Amino acid sequence: MARKTKQQAQETRNHIIDAAIERFSDEGVSKTSLADIATTAGVTRGAIYWHFKNKTDLLNEIWAQSESGLKDLELEYQLKFPFDPLSVMKSMIAYVLEATARDDRRRSLMEIIFHKCEFVGEMATLQMMQQALYLECYEKIEDQLRQCIVAGQLPDNLDTRRTAIVIRGYMTGIMENWLFMPESFDLVADTPQLVDVLIDMLQHSPSLRILSA
């Protein structure tokens, strides 16, 4: 009985998250209340408060779930491309770009973060959480870049922090522009070339090198 109750609680939690993504995507975060989410999910507000402290906590959980899925995918690529960190990085970048167009759930999440969430008022806390994730992301990218350098796939004098900033800016810029105007280019079809452009820049741009003393 306890196991069933725990499973039901998890199902309710997931249902609330799905409803929140739907309402946030359709109406924006600021215009969506917990009561709206409860109505869409078919639960009481009390049920939402049982699982989440507030709207900020709910949105942060949605983002965290998305990021956790990427960790599993990275492990999968590491097994597929042993001793080839550059292929792992290229595959991860390609997945993130393509999934923005192909995965409805991830597309909705990206639309919420880029275009339908104002980091003011109660959402100011979420902004601080996102800033912490950005710094963590830079560190993860730098670690991947260092692995590529050790493997001889990127230049020894690559400035890893500057390159990490460029990579994140490049990817978020492409996704944000496509989400704003999907008809402007075919994100899925163009992803292989977009990834190649980025890798060419990492391998050959002198502006990404550490200057000699």
PDB file of C-alpha atoms in Angstrom:
ATOM      1  CA  MET A   1       0.000   0.000   0.000  1.00  0.00           C
ATOM      2  CA  ALA A   2       2.824   2.412   0.910  1.00  0.00           C
ATOM      3  CA  ARG A   3       4.564   1.661  -2.388  1.00  0.00           C
ATOM      4  CA  LYS A   4       1.354   2.374  -4.305  1.00  0.00           C
ATOM      5  CA  THR A   5       0.848   5.633  -2.424  1.00  0.00           C
ATOM      6  CA  LYS A   6       4.401   6.722  -3.223  1.00  0.00           C
ATOM      7  CA  GLN A   7       3.877   5.879  -6.877  1.00  0.00           C
ATOM      8  CA  GLN A   8       0.614   7.820  -6.947  1.00  0.00           C
ATOM      9  CA  ALA A   9       2.333  10.819  -5.363  1.00  0.00           C
ATOM     10  CA  GLN A  10       5.042  10.747  -8.025  1.00  0.00           C
ATOM     11  CA  GLU A  11       2.420  10.480 -10.772  1.00  0.00           C
ATOM     12  CA  THR A  12       0.613  13.500  -9.323  1.00  0.00           C
ATOM     13  CA  ARG A  13       3.884  15.424  -9.155  1.00  0.00           C
ATOM     14  CA  ASN A  14       4.661  14.631 -12.798  1.00  0.00           C
ATOM     15  CA  HIS A  15       1.107  15.569 -13.807  1.00  0.00           C
ATOM     16  CA  ILE A  16       1.485  18.941 -12.088  1.00  0.00           C
ATOM     17  CA  ILE A  17       4.783  19.545 -13.897  1.00  0.00           C
ATOM     18  CA  ASP A  18       3.206  18.704 -17.267  1.00  0.00           C
ATOM     19  CA  ALA A  19       0.306  21.061 -16.548  1.00  0.00           C
ATOM     20  CA  ALA A  20       2.705  23.823 -15.501  1.00  0.00           C
ATOM     21  CA  ILE A  21       4.722  23.494 -18.710  1.00  0.00           C
ATOM     22  CA  GLU A  22       1.512  23.689 -20.733  1.00  0.00           C
ATOM     23  CA  ARG A  23       0.214  26.809 -18.959  1.00  0.00           C
ATOM     24  CA  PHE A  24       3.597  28.565 -18.794  1.00  0.00           C
ATOM     25  CA  SER A  25       4.135  27.918 -22.506  1.00  0.00           C
ATOM     26  CA  ASP A  26       0.662  29.119 -23.510  1.00  0.00           C
ATOM     27  CA  GLU A  27       0.301  32.144 -21.251  1.00  0.00           C
ATOM     28  CA  GLY A  28       3.713  32.990 -19.830  1.00  0.00           C
ATOM     29  CA  VAL A  29       4.968  32.542 -16.289  1.00  0.00           C
ATOM     30  CA  SER A  30       3.843  35.849 -14.793  1.00  0.00           C
ATOM     31  CA  LYS A  31       0.238  35.436 -15.986  1.00  0.00           C
ATOM     32  CA  THR A  32      -0.046  31.844 -14.766  1.00  0.00           C
ATOM     33  CA  SER A  33      -1.083  31.230 -11.170  1.00  0.00           C
ATOM     34  CA  LEU A  34      -0.835  28.047  -9.150  1.00  0.00           C
ATOM     35  CA  ALA A  35      -4.636  27.957  -9.264  1.00  0.00           C
ATOM     36  CA  ASP A  36      -4.461  27.893 -13.077  1.00  0.00           C
ATOM     37  CA  ILE A  37      -2.002  25.013 -12.944  1.00  0.00           C
ATOM     38  CA  ALA A  38      -4.173  23.153 -10.440  1.00  0.00           C
ATOM     39  CA  THR A  39      -7.174  23.509 -12.755  1.00  0.00           C
ATOM     40  CA  THR A  40      -5.237  22.190 -15.756  1.00  0.00           C
ATOM     41  CA  ALA A  41      -3.800  19.318 -13.719  1.00  0.00           C
ATOM     42  CA  GLY A  42      -7.169  18.494 -12.164  1.00  0.00           C
ATOM     43  CA  VAL A  43      -5.824  18.741  -8.611  1.00  0.00           C
ATOM     44  CA  THR A  44      -6.287  21.084  -5.665  1.00  0.00           C
ATOM     45  CA  ARG A  45      -3.912  23.938  -4.829  1.00  0.00           C
ATOM     46  CA  GLY A  46      -3.133  22.017  -1.679  1.00  0.00           C
ATOM     47  CA  ALA A  47      -1.827  19.151  -3.792  1.00  0.00           C
ATOM     48  CA  ILE A  48       0.533  21.551  -5.548  1.00  0.00           C
ATOM     49  CA  TYR A  49       1.778  22.984  -2.248  1.00  0.00           C
ATOM     50  CA  TRP A  50       2.395  19.445  -1.035  1.00  0.00           C
ATOM     51  CA  HIS A  51       4.963  19.004  -3.801  1.00  0.00           C
ATOM     52  CA  PHE A  52       6.228  22.557  -4.428  1.00  0.00           C
ATOM     53  CA  LYS A  53       6.815  25.578  -2.213  1.00  0.00           C
ATOM     54  CA  ASN A  54       5.768  28.115  -4.847  1.00  0.00           C
ATOM     55  CA  LYS A  55       5.800  28.842  -8.569  1.00  0.00           C
ATOM     56  CA  THR A  56       9.544  29.480  -8.528  1.00  0.00           C
ATOM     57  CA  ASP A  57      10.210  26.078  -6.972  1.00  0.00           C
ATOM     58  CA  LEU A  58       7.996  24.436  -9.589  1.00  0.00           C
ATOM     59  CA  LEU A  59       9.736  26.121 -12.514  1.00  0.00           C
ATOM     60  CA  ASN A  60      13.168  25.307 -11.099  1.00  0.00           C
ATOM     61  CA  GLU A  61      12.186  21.623 -10.816  1.00  0.00           C
ATOM     62  CA  ILE A  62      11.098  21.636 -14.455  1.00  0.00           C
ATOM     63  CA  TRP A  63      14.497  23.009 -15.481  1.00  0.00           C
ATOM     64  CA  ALA A  64      16.377  20.583 -13.221  1.00  0.00           C
ATOM     65  CA  GLN A  65      14.585  17.593 -14.782  1.00  0.00           C
ATOM     66  CA  SER A  66      15.614  18.755 -18.226  1.00  0.00           C
ATOM     67  CA  GLU A  67      19.253  19.124 -17.190  1.00  0.00           C
ATOM     68  CA  SER A  68      19.319  15.706 -15.475  1.00  0.00           C
ATOM     69  CA  GLY A  69      18.294  14.057 -18.743  1.00  0.00           C
ATOM     70  CA  LEU A  70      21.348  15.556 -20.431  1.00  0.00           C
ATOM     71  CA  LYS A  71      23.646  13.943 -17.856  1.00  0.00           C
ATOM     72  CA  ASP A  72      22.325  10.488 -18.755  1.00  0.00           C
ATOM     73  CA  LEU A  73      22.757  11.263 -22.445  1.00  0.00           C
ATOM     74  CA  GLU A  74      26.344  12.366 -21.934  1.00  0.00           C
ATOM     75  CA  LEU A  75      27.162   9.038 -20.283  1.00  0.00           C
ATOM     76  CA  GLU A  76      25.610   7.259 -23.246  1.00  0.00           C
ATOM     77  CA  TYR A  77      27.802   9.193 -25.695  1.00  0.00           C
ATOM     78  CA  GLN A  78      30.902   8.574 -23.595  1.00  0.00           C
ATOM     79  CA  LEU A  79      30.285   4.846 -23.915  1.00  0.00           C
ATOM     80  CA  LYS A  80      29.659   5.212 -27.646  1.00  0.00           C
ATOM     81  CA  PHE A  81      32.806   7.299 -28.240  1.00  0.00           C
ATOM     82  CA  PRO A  82      35.462   6.089 -25.781  1.00  0.00           C
ATOM     83  CA  PHE A  83      38.707   8.109 -25.882  1.00  0.00           C
ATOM     84  CA  ASP A  84      37.016  10.572 -28.276  1.00  0.00           C
ATOM     85  CA  PRO A  85      35.820  13.532 -26.168  1.00  0.00           C
ATOM     86  CA  LEU A  86      35.375  15.798 -29.199  1.00  0.00           C
ATOM     87  CA  SER A  87      32.774  13.440 -30.676  1.00  0.00           C
ATOM     88  CA  VAL A  88      31.014  13.379 -27.311  1.00  0.00           C
ATOM     89  CA  MET A  89      30.898  17.178 -27.240  1.00  0.00           C
ATOM     90  CA  LYS A  90      29.741  17.439 -30.849  1.00  0.00           C
ATOM     91  CA  SER A  91      26.998  14.870 -30.244  1.00  0.00           C
ATOM     92  CA  MET A  92      25.784  16.700 -27.129  1.00  0.00           C
ATOM     93  CA  ILE A  93      25.656  20.039 -28.933  1.00  0.00           C
ATOM     94  CA  ALA A  94      23.822  18.483 -31.880  1.00  0.00           C
ATOM     95  CA  TYR A  95      21.316  16.807 -29.568  1.00  0.00           C
ATOM     96  CA  VAL A  96      20.517  19.995 -27.662  1.00  0.00           C
ATOM     97  CA  LEU A  97      19.923  21.921 -30.884  1.00  0.00           C
ATOM     98  CA  GLU A  98      17.866  19.210 -32.587  1.00  0.00           C
ATOM     99  CA  ALA A  99      15.839  18.422 -29.459  1.00  0.00           C
ATOM    100  CA  THR A 100      14.732  22.051 -29.320  1.00  0.00           C
ATOM    101  CA  ALA A 101      12.860  21.411 -32.576  1.00  0.00           C
ATOM    102  CA  ARG A 102      11.956  17.743 -32.236  1.00  0.00           C
ATOM    103  CA  ASP A 103      11.079  17.339 -28.544  1.00  0.00           C
ATOM    104  CA  ASP A 104       7.825  19.181 -27.779  1.00  0.00           C
ATOM    105  CA  ARG A 105       8.489  19.192 -24.046  1.00  0.00           C
ATOM    106  CA  ARG A 106      11.999  20.617 -24.388  1.00  0.00           C
ATOM    107  CA  ARG A 107      10.828  23.143 -26.971  1.00  0.00           C
ATOM    108  CA  SER A 108       8.142  24.374 -24.589  1.00  0.00           C
ATOM    109  CA  LEU A 109      10.690  24.630 -21.791  1.00  0.00           C
ATOM    110  CA  MET A 110      13.091  26.635 -23.954  1.00  0.00           C
ATOM    111  CA  GLU A 111      10.266  28.954 -25.024  1.00  0.00           C
ATOM    112  CA  ILE A 112       9.377  29.528 -21.374  1.00  0.00           C
ATOM    113  CA  ILE A 113      12.942  30.331 -20.341  1.00  0.00           C
ATOM    114  CA  PHE A 114      13.811  32.517 -23.335  1.00  0.00           C
ATOM    115  CA  HIS A 115      10.554  34.299 -24.117  1.00  0.00           C
ATOM    116  CA  LYS A 116       7.913  33.769 -21.440  1.00  0.00           C
ATOM    117  CA  CYS A 117       9.594  34.316 -18.094  1.00  0.00           C
ATOM    118  CA  GLU A 118      10.390  37.704 -16.554  1.00  0.00           C
ATOM    119  CA  PHE A 119      12.986  37.471 -13.793  1.00  0.00           C
ATOM    120  CA  VAL A 120      11.279  40.006 -11.543  1.00  0.00           C
ATOM    121  CA  GLY A 121       9.267  39.764  -8.335  1.00  0.00           C
ATOM    122  CA  GLU A 122       8.926  36.173  -7.188  1.00  0.00           C
ATOM    123  CA  MET A 123      10.923  35.041 -10.227  1.00  0.00           C
ATOM    124  CA  ALA A 124      14.014  36.952  -9.045  1.00  0.00           C
ATOM    125  CA  THR A 125      14.939  33.909  -6.972  1.00  0.00           C
ATOM    126  CA  LEU A 126      14.811  31.780 -10.103  1.00  0.00           C
ATOM    127  CA  GLN A 127      17.200  34.184 -11.805  1.00  0.00           C
ATOM    128  CA  MET A 128      19.773  33.565  -9.082  1.00  0.00           C
ATOM    129  CA  MET A 129      19.276  29.806  -9.476  1.00  0.00           C
ATOM    130  CA  GLN A 130      19.776  30.123 -13.232  1.00  0.00           C
ATOM    131  CA  GLN A 131      22.920  32.189 -12.743  1.00  0.00           C
ATOM    132  CA  ALA A 132      24.357  29.417 -10.572  1.00  0.00           C
ATOM    133  CA  LEU A 133      23.501  26.874 -13.283  1.00  0.00           C
ATOM    134  CA  TYR A 134      25.210  29.045 -15.907  1.00  0.00           C
ATOM    135  CA  LEU A 135      28.432  29.095 -13.897  1.00  0.00           C
ATOM    136  CA  GLU A 136      28.195  25.342 -13.396  1.00  0.00           C
ATOM    137  CA  CYS A 137      27.616  24.925 -17.127  1.00  0.00           C
ATOM    138  CA  TYR A 138      30.760  26.921 -17.933  1.00  0.00           C
ATOM    139  CA  GLU A 139      32.758  24.620 -15.666  1.00  0.00           C
ATOM    140  CA  LYS A 140      31.321  21.506 -17.336  1.00  0.00           C
ATOM    141  CA  ILE A 141      32.122  22.848 -20.792  1.00  0.00           C
ATOM    142  CA  GLU A 142      35.651  23.727 -19.696  1.00  0.00           C
ATOM    143  CA  ASP A 143      36.144  20.208 -18.360  1.00  0.00           C
ATOM    144  CA  GLN A 144      35.038  18.770 -21.713  1.00  0.00           C
ATOM    145  CA  LEU A 145      37.367  21.144 -23.556  1.00  0.00           C
ATOM    146  CA  ARG A 146      40.317  20.096 -21.385  1.00  0.00           C
ATOM    147  CA  GLN A 147      39.602  16.455 -22.206  1.00  0.00           C
ATOM    148  CA  CYS A 148      39.690  17.356 -25.906  1.00  0.00           C
ATOM    149  CA  ILE A 149      43.014  19.165 -25.426  1.00  0.00           C
ATOM    150  CA  VAL A 150      44.554  16.165 -23.629  1.00  0.00           C
ATOM    151  CA  ALA A 151      43.323  13.928 -26.475  1.00  0.00           C
ATOM    152  CA  GLY A 152      45.043  16.213 -28.994  1.00  0.00           C
ATOM    153  CA  GLN A 153      41.743  17.225 -30.603  1.00  0.00           C
ATOM    154  CA  LEU A 154      41.917  20.931 -29.706  1.00  0.00           C
ATOM    155  CA  PRO A 155      44.899  23.321 -29.458  1.00  0.00           C
ATOM    156  CA  ASP A 156      47.024  23.204 -26.305  1.00  0.00           C
ATOM    157  CA  ASN A 157      46.750  26.962 -25.802  1.00  0.00           C
ATOM    158  CA  LEU A 158      42.966  27.158 -26.067  1.00  0.00           C
ATOM    159  CA  ASP A 159      41.454  29.613 -23.555  1.00  0.00           C
ATOM    160  CA  THR A 160      38.880  27.258 -22.055  1.00  0.00           C
ATOM    161  CA  ARG A 161      36.825  29.858 -20.146  1.00  0.00           C
ATOM    162  CA  ARG A 162      36.519  32.203 -23.117  1.00  0.00           C
ATOM    163  CA  THR A 163      35.668  29.240 -25.329  1.00  0.00           C
ATOM    164  CA  ALA A 164      33.017  28.007 -22.875  1.00  0.00           C
ATOM    165  CA  ILE A 165      31.376  31.440 -22.968  1.00  0.00           C
ATOM    166  CA  VAL A 166      31.413  31.391 -26.776  1.00  0.00           C
ATOM    167  CA  ILE A 167      29.930  27.887 -26.941  1.00  0.00           C
ATOM    168  CA  ARG A 168      27.075  28.685 -24.576  1.00  0.00           C
ATOM    169  CA  GLY A 169      26.366  32.009 -26.270  1.00  0.00           C
ATOM    170  CA  TYR A 170      26.435  30.368 -29.704  1.00  0.00           C
ATOM    171  CA  MET A 171      23.989  27.635 -28.716  1.00  0.00           C
ATOM    172  CA  THR A 172      21.547  29.786 -26.758  1.00  0.00           C
ATOM    173  CA  GLY A 173      21.586  32.398 -29.523  1.00  0.00           C
ATOM    174  CA  ILE A 174      20.694  29.829 -32.181  1.00  0.00           C
ATOM    175  CA  MET A 175      17.919  28.320 -30.062  1.00  0.00           C
ATOM    176  CA  GLU A 176      16.455  31.667 -29.039  1.00  0.00           C
ATOM    177  CA  ASN A 177      16.431  32.961 -32.622  1.00  0.00           C
ATOM    178  CA  TRP A 178      14.846  29.783 -33.955  1.00  0.00           C
ATOM    179  CA  LEU A 179      12.174  29.720 -31.243  1.00  0.00           C
ATOM    180  CA  PHE A 180      11.324  33.338 -31.997  1.00  0.00           C
ATOM    181  CA  MET A 181      10.986  32.646 -35.734  1.00  0.00           C
ATOM    182  CA  PRO A 182      11.026  28.886 -36.539  1.00  0.00           C
ATOM    183  CA  GLU A 183      10.285  29.489 -40.210  1.00  0.00           C
ATOM    184  CA  SER A 184      13.520  31.466 -40.645  1.00  0.00           C
ATOM    185  CA  PHE A 185      15.656  28.323 -40.911  1.00  0.00           C
ATOM    186  CA  ASP A 186      15.439  24.541 -40.533  1.00  0.00           C
ATOM    187  CA  LEU A 187      17.126  23.886 -37.181  1.00  0.00           C
ATOM    188  CA  VAL A 188      17.213  20.092 -37.540  1.00  0.00           C
ATOM    189  CA  ALA A 189      18.561  20.100 -41.097  1.00  0.00           C
ATOM    190  CA  ASP A 190      21.094  22.832 -40.366  1.00  0.00           C
ATOM    191  CA  THR A 191      22.410  21.381 -37.085  1.00  0.00           C
ATOM    192  CA  PRO A 192      25.314  19.334 -38.576  1.00  0.00           C
ATOM    193  CA  GLN A 193      26.698  22.410 -40.348  1.00  0.00           C
ATOM    194  CA  LEU A 194      26.106  24.644 -37.319  1.00  0.00           C
ATOM    195  CA  VAL A 195      28.085  22.204 -35.158  1.00  0.00           C
ATOM    196  CA  ASP A 196      30.897  22.069 -37.734  1.00  0.00           C
ATOM    197  CA  VAL A 197      31.093  25.880 -37.800  1.00  0.00           C
ATOM    198  CA  LEU A 198      31.516  25.933 -34.032  1.00  0.00           C
ATOM    199  CA  ILE A 199      34.187  23.222 -33.994  1.00  0.00           C
ATOM    200  CA  ASP A 200      36.088  24.947 -36.829  1.00  0.00           C
ATOM    201  CA  MET A 201      36.125  28.105 -34.717  1.00  0.00           C
ATOM    202  CA  LEU A 202      37.448  26.245 -31.666  1.00  0.00           C
ATOM    203  CA  GLN A 203      40.204  24.583 -33.665  1.00  0.00           C
ATOM    204  CA  HIS A 204      41.344  27.546 -35.758  1.00  0.00           C
ATOM    205  CA  SER A 205      40.348  30.908 -34.265  1.00  0.00           C
ATOM    206  CA  PRO A 206      43.426  32.757 -32.901  1.00  0.00           C
ATOM    207  CA  SER A 207      41.101  34.882 -30.738  1.00  0.00           C
ATOM    208  CA  LEU A 208      40.349  31.820 -28.606  1.00  0.00           C
ATOM    209  CA  ARG A 209      44.014  31.220 -27.796  1.00  0.00           C
ATOM    210  CA  ILE A 210      45.867  32.181 -24.633  1.00  0.00           C
ATOM    211  CA  LEU A 211      48.295  34.937 -25.557  1.00  0.00           C
ATOM    212  CA  SER A 212      51.961  34.185 -24.943  1.00  0.00           C
ATOM    213  CA  ALA A 213      53.716  36.374 -22.370  1.00  0.00           C
TER     214      ALA A 213
END
